[in-house]
Tab-separated table of C-alpha atoms and ligand atoms in Angstrom:
chain	number	residue	atom	x	y	z
A	163	MET	CA	52.399	176.977	152.613
A	164	SER	CA	52.833	173.734	150.476
A	165	ALA	CA	55.483	173.799	147.655
A	166	LEU	CA	53.165	171.522	145.296
A	167	SER	CA	51.710	173.295	142.228
A	168	VAL	CA	48.609	170.839	142.228
A	169	LEU	CA	46.833	171.312	145.497
A	170	PRO	CA	44.875	168.280	147.248
A	171	PRO	CA	41.394	168.953	145.155
A	172	GLU	CA	38.787	170.666	147.182
A	173	CYS	CA	36.277	167.759	145.920
A	174	LEU	CA	37.936	164.989	147.496
A	175	LEU	CA	38.059	166.724	150.626
A	176	GLN	CA	34.235	166.655	151.077
A	177	PRO	CA	32.400	163.398	152.094
A	178	PHE	CA	31.353	161.067	149.417
A	179	ILE	CA	27.714	160.215	149.347
A	180	VAL	CA	26.222	157.600	147.091
A	181	PRO	CA	22.362	157.917	146.499
A	182	LYS	CA	20.282	154.691	146.373
A	183	ARG	CA	18.758	153.876	143.037
A	184	LEU	CA	16.485	151.318	141.494
A	185	MET	CA	18.825	150.312	138.503
A	186	LEU	CA	16.352	148.940	135.865
A	187	GLY	CA	18.506	149.760	132.646
A	188	PRO	CA	20.339	147.361	130.880
A	189	GLY	CA	23.138	147.196	133.454
A	190	PRO	CA	24.464	147.270	135.957
A	191	SER	CA	21.604	146.178	138.178
A	192	ASN	CA	21.473	146.392	141.811
A	193	VAL	CA	23.711	144.519	144.101
A	194	PRO	CA	22.144	142.774	147.097
A	195	ALA	CA	23.586	143.476	150.533
A	196	ARG	CA	24.960	140.228	150.823
A	197	ILE	CA	27.243	140.828	147.771
A	198	SER	CA	28.257	144.128	148.929
A	199	ALA	CA	29.151	142.885	152.086
A	200	ALA	CA	31.275	140.082	150.688
A	201	GLY	CA	33.254	142.791	148.800
A	202	ALA	CA	33.756	144.623	152.097
A	203	GLN	CA	35.693	141.806	153.827
A	204	PRO	CA	39.327	142.110	154.262
A	205	MET	CA	42.048	141.949	151.598
A	206	LEU	CA	44.164	138.918	150.861
A	207	GLY	CA	47.173	138.326	148.692
A	208	HIS	CA	46.342	137.305	145.190
A	209	LEU	CA	48.771	134.077	145.665
A	210	HIS	CA	47.438	133.463	149.691
A	211	ALA	CA	45.697	129.771	150.018
A	212	GLU	CA	42.238	131.285	150.750
A	213	THR	CA	42.212	133.532	147.463
A	214	ILE	CA	43.129	130.343	145.241
A	215	GLU	CA	40.574	128.391	147.221
A	216	ILE	CA	38.021	131.165	146.471
A	217	MET	CA	39.131	131.200	142.688
A	218	ASN	CA	38.420	127.551	142.619
A	219	GLN	CA	35.270	127.831	144.034
A	220	ILE	CA	34.460	130.940	141.458
A	221	LYS	CA	35.670	128.231	138.758
A	222	SER	CA	33.367	125.878	140.085
A	223	GLY	CA	30.190	128.354	140.284
A	224	ILE	CA	31.088	129.612	136.914
A	225	GLN	CA	31.159	125.970	135.359
A	226	TYR	CA	27.716	125.448	136.855
A	227	ALA	CA	26.432	128.631	135.535
A	228	PHE	CA	27.823	127.864	132.250
A	229	GLN	CA	26.768	124.205	132.455
A	230	THR	CA	30.344	123.009	131.426
A	231	GLN	CA	32.837	120.625	132.523
A	232	ASN	CA	35.723	122.497	130.971
A	233	ARG	CA	38.686	123.036	132.853
A	234	VAL	CA	40.000	126.464	131.350
A	235	THR	CA	37.222	128.150	133.197
A	236	LEU	CA	37.930	131.279	134.925
A	237	ALA	CA	37.034	135.010	135.706
A	238	VAL	CA	39.058	137.722	133.565
A	239	SER	CA	39.599	141.018	135.756
A	240	GLY	CA	37.534	143.692	133.893
A	241	PRO	CA	34.227	144.202	132.321
A	242	GLY	CA	32.531	142.293	129.660
A	243	HIS	CA	34.441	143.781	127.213
A	244	ALA	CA	37.720	142.528	128.517
A	245	ALA	CA	36.067	138.788	128.377
A	246	MET	CA	35.049	140.104	124.757
A	247	GLU	CA	38.594	141.059	123.865
A	248	CYS	CA	40.352	138.260	125.467
A	249	ALA	CA	38.011	135.272	123.917
A	250	ILE	CA	38.255	137.208	120.270
A	251	PHE	CA	42.113	137.544	120.686
A	252	ASN	CA	42.987	134.308	121.980
A	253	SER	CA	40.448	132.477	119.225
A	254	LEU	CA	41.907	134.225	116.483
A	255	GLU	CA	45.314	134.862	114.303
A	256	PRO	CA	45.774	137.738	111.691
A	257	GLY	CA	44.907	136.850	108.728
A	258	GLU	CA	42.262	133.921	109.627
A	259	SER	CA	38.762	134.215	108.621
A	260	VAL	CA	36.116	134.849	111.208
A	261	LEU	CA	32.180	134.804	110.952
A	262	ILE	CA	30.231	137.446	112.811
A	263	ALA	CA	26.499	137.432	113.410
A	264	VAL	CA	25.155	141.059	113.513
A	265	ASN	CA	21.950	141.604	114.940
A	266	GLY	CA	23.055	144.366	117.220
A	267	ILE	CA	25.823	146.628	118.438
A	268	TRP	CA	27.720	143.567	120.194
A	269	GLY	CA	28.205	141.847	116.749
A	270	GLU	CA	29.284	145.195	115.557
A	271	ARG	CA	31.624	145.438	118.385
A	272	ALA	CA	32.981	142.071	118.136
A	273	ALA	CA	33.580	142.774	114.239
A	274	GLU	CA	35.861	145.738	115.219
A	275	ILE	CA	37.845	143.946	117.657
A	276	ALA	CA	38.471	141.219	114.810
A	277	GLU	CA	39.292	143.860	112.659
A	278	ARG	CA	41.939	145.264	114.922
A	279	ILE	CA	43.624	141.910	115.256
A	280	GLY	CA	43.869	141.771	111.265
A	281	ALA	CA	41.347	138.688	110.863
A	282	LYS	CA	39.396	138.267	107.810
A	283	VAL	CA	36.108	139.568	109.045
A	284	ASN	CA	32.854	138.651	107.124
A	285	THR	CA	29.321	138.987	108.555
A	286	VAL	CA	25.924	138.334	108.149
A	287	VAL	CA	23.711	140.998	108.959
A	288	THR	CA	19.923	141.323	110.081
A	289	SER	CA	17.992	144.143	110.943
A	290	ALA	CA	17.509	145.467	114.914
A	291	GLY	CA	15.118	143.097	116.457
A	292	GLY	CA	15.551	139.985	114.390
A	293	TYR	CA	17.666	136.789	114.348
A	294	PHE	CA	19.113	134.136	112.396
A	295	THR	CA	17.760	130.929	111.024
A	296	ASN	CA	20.154	127.909	111.212
A	297	GLU	CA	19.916	127.789	107.655
A	298	GLU	CA	21.222	131.363	107.175
A	299	ILE	CA	24.117	130.391	109.502
A	300	GLU	CA	24.956	127.154	107.794
A	301	GLN	CA	24.865	128.959	104.311
A	302	ALA	CA	27.368	131.423	105.690
A	303	LEU	CA	29.709	128.967	107.400
A	304	ASP	CA	29.896	127.049	103.986
A	305	LYS	CA	30.606	130.108	102.095
A	306	TYR	CA	33.131	131.891	104.157
A	307	ARG	CA	34.541	128.668	105.920
A	308	PRO	CA	35.641	130.904	109.191
A	309	VAL	CA	37.633	129.150	112.230
A	310	VAL	CA	35.398	131.255	114.726
A	311	PHE	CA	31.849	131.991	114.577
A	312	PHE	CA	30.675	134.428	116.744
A	313	LEU	CA	27.083	135.102	118.230
A	314	THR	CA	25.405	137.232	120.929
A	315	HIS	CA	23.078	135.247	122.939
A	316	GLY	CA	21.377	137.966	124.389
A	317	GLU	CA	21.309	141.140	122.334
A	318	SER	CA	20.939	143.977	125.020
A	319	SER	CA	20.748	146.753	122.464
A	320	THR	CA	17.425	145.171	120.867
A	321	GLY	CA	16.173	142.865	123.374
A	322	VAL	CA	16.561	139.592	121.295
A	323	VAL	CA	17.531	136.332	122.783
A	324	HIS	CA	19.276	134.075	119.939
A	325	PRO	CA	18.354	130.294	119.467
A	326	ILE	CA	21.306	128.301	119.938
A	327	ASP	CA	20.036	125.112	119.402
A	328	GLY	CA	22.156	123.238	116.584
A	329	ILE	CA	24.343	125.879	115.764
A	330	GLY	CA	27.524	124.257	117.692
A	331	ASP	CA	26.965	121.104	115.539
A	332	LEU	CA	26.988	123.315	112.418
A	333	CYS	CA	30.171	124.931	113.357
A	334	HIS	CA	31.978	121.816	114.062
A	335	LYS	CA	30.668	120.184	110.883
A	336	TYR	CA	32.569	122.925	109.302
A	337	ASN	CA	35.880	123.032	111.555
A	338	CYS	CA	34.904	125.986	113.080
A	339	LEU	CA	34.779	127.071	116.789
A	340	PHE	CA	31.685	128.404	118.281
A	341	LEU	CA	32.002	131.613	120.548
A	342	VAL	CA	29.024	132.981	122.436
A	343	ASP	CA	28.626	136.172	124.163
A	344	SER	CA	26.108	135.771	127.091
A	345	VAL	CA	26.804	138.995	129.074
A	346	ALA	CA	23.483	139.937	128.793
A	347	ALA	CA	21.564	136.697	128.922
A	348	LEU	CA	23.387	134.139	131.231
A	349	GLY	CA	21.406	133.162	134.202
A	350	GLY	CA	18.256	134.582	132.841
A	351	THR	CA	17.630	132.406	129.874
A	352	PRO	CA	18.714	128.782	129.126
A	353	ILE	CA	22.083	128.026	127.784
A	354	CYS	CA	24.203	125.176	128.384
A	355	MET	CA	27.807	125.334	127.297
A	356	ASP	CA	28.710	121.663	126.556
A	357	GLU	CA	25.524	120.287	125.797
A	358	GLN	CA	24.649	122.998	122.962
A	359	GLY	CA	28.290	122.348	121.426
A	360	ILE	CA	29.676	125.802	122.501
A	361	ASP	CA	33.675	126.230	122.480
A	362	ILE	CA	34.200	129.539	124.070
A	363	MET	CA	31.724	131.521	126.296
A	364	TYR	CA	31.941	134.702	128.254
A	365	THR	CA	29.665	136.518	130.549
A	366	GLY	CA	30.060	139.668	132.849
A	367	SER	CA	29.353	140.173	136.352
A	368	GLN	CA	27.068	143.113	136.571
A	369	LYS	CA	23.841	141.883	135.119
A	370	VAL	CA	21.983	138.642	136.028
A	371	LEU	CA	24.702	137.554	138.518
A	372	ASN	CA	24.396	141.234	140.456
A	373	ALA	CA	28.195	141.257	141.147
A	374	PRO	CA	29.934	144.878	141.046
A	375	PRO	CA	31.570	145.187	137.398
A	376	GLY	CA	35.021	144.057	137.472
A	377	THR	CA	34.953	140.548	136.993
A	378	ALA	CA	34.006	138.726	133.694
A	379	PRO	CA	33.393	134.718	133.611
A	380	ILE	CA	34.812	133.055	131.007
A	381	SER	CA	35.484	129.348	129.644
A	382	PHE	CA	37.704	128.476	127.012
A	383	SER	CA	38.258	125.383	124.771
A	384	GLU	CA	41.814	124.092	125.861
A	385	ARG	CA	43.435	127.465	125.934
A	386	ALA	CA	46.083	128.748	128.210
A	387	CYS	CA	45.376	131.717	130.785
A	388	TYR	CA	47.625	134.580	132.069
A	389	HIS	CA	48.284	135.618	135.595
A	390	HIS	CA	48.383	138.977	137.316
A	391	THR	CA	47.248	140.431	140.540
A	392	GLY	CA	43.558	139.991	140.516
A	393	PRO	CA	40.631	142.131	141.649
A	394	ILE	CA	40.646	140.278	145.220
A	395	THR	CA	37.589	141.884	146.599
A	396	SER	CA	35.691	141.831	143.321
A	397	PHE	CA	36.662	137.878	143.506
A	398	TYR	CA	34.505	138.099	146.979
A	399	GLY	CA	31.439	139.644	145.341
A	400	LEU	CA	31.594	137.314	142.262
A	401	ARG	CA	31.898	134.290	144.553
A	402	GLU	CA	29.103	135.284	146.255
A	403	SER	CA	26.935	136.173	143.410
A	404	LEU	CA	27.414	132.515	141.918
A	405	ALA	CA	26.638	131.216	145.663
A	406	ILE	CA	23.276	132.798	145.361
A	407	LEU	CA	22.887	131.307	141.955
A	408	ALA	CA	23.661	127.824	143.111
A	409	GLU	CA	21.249	128.408	146.100
A	410	THR	CA	18.503	129.457	144.011
A	411	GLY	CA	19.275	126.762	141.086
A	412	LEU	CA	19.716	127.789	137.363
A	413	GLU	CA	16.360	126.305	136.385
A	414	ASN	CA	14.414	128.176	139.023
A	415	SER	CA	16.507	131.637	138.051
A	416	TRP	CA	15.397	131.018	134.267
A	417	LYS	CA	11.790	130.518	135.573
A	418	ARG	CA	11.767	133.410	137.450
A	419	HIS	CA	13.145	135.666	134.846
A	420	LYS	CA	10.953	134.405	131.967
A	421	GLU	CA	7.716	134.981	134.624
A	422	VAL	CA	8.544	138.331	135.295
A	423	ALA	CA	9.201	139.502	131.964
A	424	GLU	CA	5.986	137.998	130.668
A	425	TYR	CA	4.143	139.556	133.642
A	426	PHE	CA	6.071	142.997	132.308
A	427	HIS	CA	5.059	142.404	128.953
A	428	LYS	CA	1.559	141.919	129.286
A	429	GLY	CA	1.216	145.068	131.596
A	430	LEU	CA	3.081	147.206	128.724
A	431	GLU	CA	0.465	146.009	126.384
A	432	GLU	CA	-2.228	146.808	128.608
A	433	MET	CA	-1.024	150.290	128.783
A	434	GLY	CA	-1.051	150.447	124.949
A	435	LEU	CA	2.786	150.320	124.681
A	436	LYS	CA	4.180	148.173	121.929
A	437	LEU	CA	6.932	145.607	122.486
A	438	PHE	CA	9.933	146.174	119.851
A	439	VAL	CA	10.734	142.390	119.345
A	440	GLN	CA	7.694	141.179	117.339
A	441	ASP	CA	8.320	137.074	117.942
A	442	LYS	CA	7.347	136.349	121.592
A	443	LYS	CA	9.736	133.201	121.953
A	444	ALA	CA	12.869	135.800	120.842
A	445	ARG	CA	12.035	138.131	123.729
A	446	LEU	CA	15.025	138.371	125.960
A	447	PRO	CA	13.718	138.068	129.391
A	448	THR	CA	16.555	140.224	131.098
A	449	VAL	CA	16.105	143.047	128.901
A	450	THR	CA	12.810	144.528	127.294
A	451	THR	CA	12.809	146.849	124.790
A	452	ILE	CA	9.653	148.840	124.155
A	453	VAL	CA	8.929	150.691	120.945
A	454	ALA	CA	9.408	154.569	121.839
A	455	PRO	CA	5.975	155.858	122.350
A	456	PRO	CA	5.142	157.860	119.291
A	457	GLY	CA	4.977	161.451	119.590
A	458	TYR	CA	7.380	161.601	122.766
A	459	ASP	CA	11.020	162.469	123.341
A	460	TRP	CA	12.102	159.068	124.866
A	461	ARG	CA	14.959	161.223	126.646
A	462	GLU	CA	12.446	163.282	128.406
A	463	ILE	CA	10.475	160.018	129.761
A	464	THR	CA	13.740	158.531	131.020
A	465	GLY	CA	14.347	161.771	132.764
A	466	TYR	CA	11.135	162.071	134.105
A	467	ILE	CA	11.212	158.761	135.435
A	468	MET	CA	14.853	158.979	137.172
A	469	LYS	CA	13.927	162.533	138.586
A	470	THR	CA	10.607	161.601	139.788
A	471	TYR	CA	10.955	157.958	140.818
A	472	ASN	CA	14.757	157.528	141.130
A	473	ILE	CA	14.366	154.617	138.713
A	474	GLU	CA	17.160	154.193	135.948
A	475	ILE	CA	15.465	153.155	132.471
A	476	SER	CA	17.362	153.668	129.158
A	477	GLY	CA	16.989	154.556	125.538
A	478	GLY	CA	18.134	152.460	122.775
A	479	LEU	CA	21.826	151.853	121.840
A	480	GLY	CA	23.602	151.349	118.332
A	481	PRO	CA	21.144	150.266	115.772
A	482	SER	CA	18.141	150.813	118.239
A	483	ALA	CA	19.154	154.051	119.214
A	484	GLY	CA	16.378	156.499	119.211
A	485	MET	CA	13.803	153.747	118.542
A	486	VAL	CA	13.074	152.001	121.885
A	487	LEU	CA	12.946	152.170	125.540
A	488	ARG	CA	14.922	149.411	127.569
A	489	VAL	CA	14.247	148.075	130.767
A	490	GLY	CA	16.517	145.406	132.428
A	491	LEU	CA	14.892	142.862	135.220
A	492	MET	CA	17.929	141.125	136.119
A	493	GLY	CA	19.115	138.910	139.120
A	494	CYS	CA	17.644	140.347	142.436
A	495	ASN	CA	15.973	142.967	140.130
A	496	SER	CA	13.714	140.426	138.426
A	497	SER	CA	10.530	140.642	140.467
A	498	LYS	CA	6.904	141.394	140.020
A	499	ALA	CA	7.049	144.247	142.665
A	500	ASN	CA	9.579	145.892	140.384
A	501	VAL	CA	7.552	145.718	137.554
A	502	ASP	CA	4.490	147.172	139.004
A	503	LEU	CA	6.989	150.455	140.054
A	504	VAL	CA	8.113	150.699	136.587
A	505	LEU	CA	4.841	150.445	134.846
A	506	GLU	CA	3.412	153.255	137.333
A	507	ALA	CA	6.361	155.027	136.359
A	508	LEU	CA	5.915	154.795	132.949
A	509	ALA	CA	2.188	155.625	132.962
A	510	ASP	CA	2.857	158.569	135.093
A	511	ALA	CA	5.722	159.505	132.678
A	512	LEU	CA	3.436	159.461	129.345
A	513	LYS	CA	0.708	161.530	131.391
A	514	HIS	CA	3.448	164.409	132.560
A	515	CYS	CA	5.546	164.178	129.368
A	516	HIS	CA	5.101	166.586	126.642
A	517	LYS	CA	3.498	164.930	123.663
A	518	SER	CA	3.898	166.577	120.284
A	519	ARG	CA	0.899	166.670	117.850
A	520	VAL	CA	1.794	164.342	115.052
B	85	LIG	N1	27.943	142.079	125.318
B	85	LIG	C1	26.394	142.514	125.991
B	85	LIG	C2	25.634	141.481	125.255
B	85	LIG	C3	26.410	143.377	126.410
B	85	LIG	O1	25.103	143.552	126.797
B	85	LIG	C4	27.509	144.161	127.200
B	85	LIG	C5	27.232	145.334	128.203
B	85	LIG	N2	26.172	146.144	128.145
B	85	LIG	C6	28.717	143.843	126.658
B	85	LIG	C7	28.956	142.711	125.979
B	85	LIG	C8	30.066	144.206	127.300
B	85	LIG	O2	30.078	144.467	128.725
B	85	LIG	P1	30.829	145.598	129.640
B	85	LIG	O3	29.837	146.770	129.573
B	85	LIG	O4	30.701	145.087	131.168
B	85	LIG	O5	32.192	145.885	129.093
C-alpha cells in the first residue's frame, strides 16, 4: 500500500494515442514528417557547441524569411504571444505613447498588452474585413505622435492581409518605430523587413513554417536579448522548417500560397459561398474567411466536417465571431488537393446540416 495520498493517475497508465487529422483551421497546421523527425533527435545541452550552431542556423533562416540583415534576430521560446509580449515590452516604456491599428483581434490584444505596461495607448479602428490607407495612418501618427506603431500584417481573425508599403517611411518621418505582427502571414505572402522599413517584426512557428508550437522568430531594432534554457528539440523542428523554406525559396512559397488560395476562392464562389473580405487584393492567402452560410449554425458545419472528414476548420474569432468560417491553407497544407478535399467536405456539410427557414 502506498503512503501517498495522491495516487498515480489512472489515465497516465493507459497508452497515449493521437489521431491523424487534417488541420485546415487558422493554426496550428500539420507538421511534415521531416520536421517531426528533426524534433525527435537526441537532446543536447543549451550551451553545447552544436546547439549554438543550430541557433546560428535558425538566425540565418529567420533573417532570410524576414528579409533582414538585422543582427538582433532570434527565436523566443514560446508561442506567438510570447514574441508579441516580448516585442511590445521591449519597445515601450510606461507612459510612452503607442499607436495600434485595430482591424481584428490581434490589434485588440496588442492594445491590452500595451495598456498593462502602462503605455498611453491610442488606436485607429476599422471594421472586421477592412484595413487602413496610408493617409489614415499618417493622420493618426501626426495626431498621437507615438514612439511605436503596431500593425498586424495577416489578421487571421478576419482574413485580411494589410498593405505594408510606405508605412515604414511614414513611421520614420514621425520618429516612431514600426512594429509588425506577421504570425499568420510570414512565408505565405510577401513581406521584406529591411526594404519596407520595419523595425521590429515577429512570427510564430506553428503556421506557414509548420514547426510545432513553442518557438517564435523575432527581429529587433538594436535591442539586447536575454538567455535561458531554450526548448532544444523545438529548435531542431524550427531549424528544419526554415530549411524547407530556404529550399523552396520565399518567392515560390508566396506564389504557391497565392495560387492555392485563389483556386480555393474560385471553388467557394462556384458553390455559392461568399468571401468575407470584399477587396480581392486584401485577402490573406494563408487564412480564408467565408461568410457564415445564412440559415446554418456554423458550429454544426465545423462539427460535421470534423466528425465526417476528420478535417479541422474553424469559426470566427473576436470581431468575426459568429460571422465567418475560417480555413487555413498554410505551409505543407497549402495544396490544391487539400482545397478539393475541403470544398467537398463543405458541400457535403451544406447538404447534411440543418437549415432553418429564414
Ligand atoms: N498574431 C496573429 C496574427 C495570430 O494569428 C496569432 C495566432 N493565431 C497570434 C498572434 C498568437 O500566436 P500564438 O497562438 O502562437 O500565441
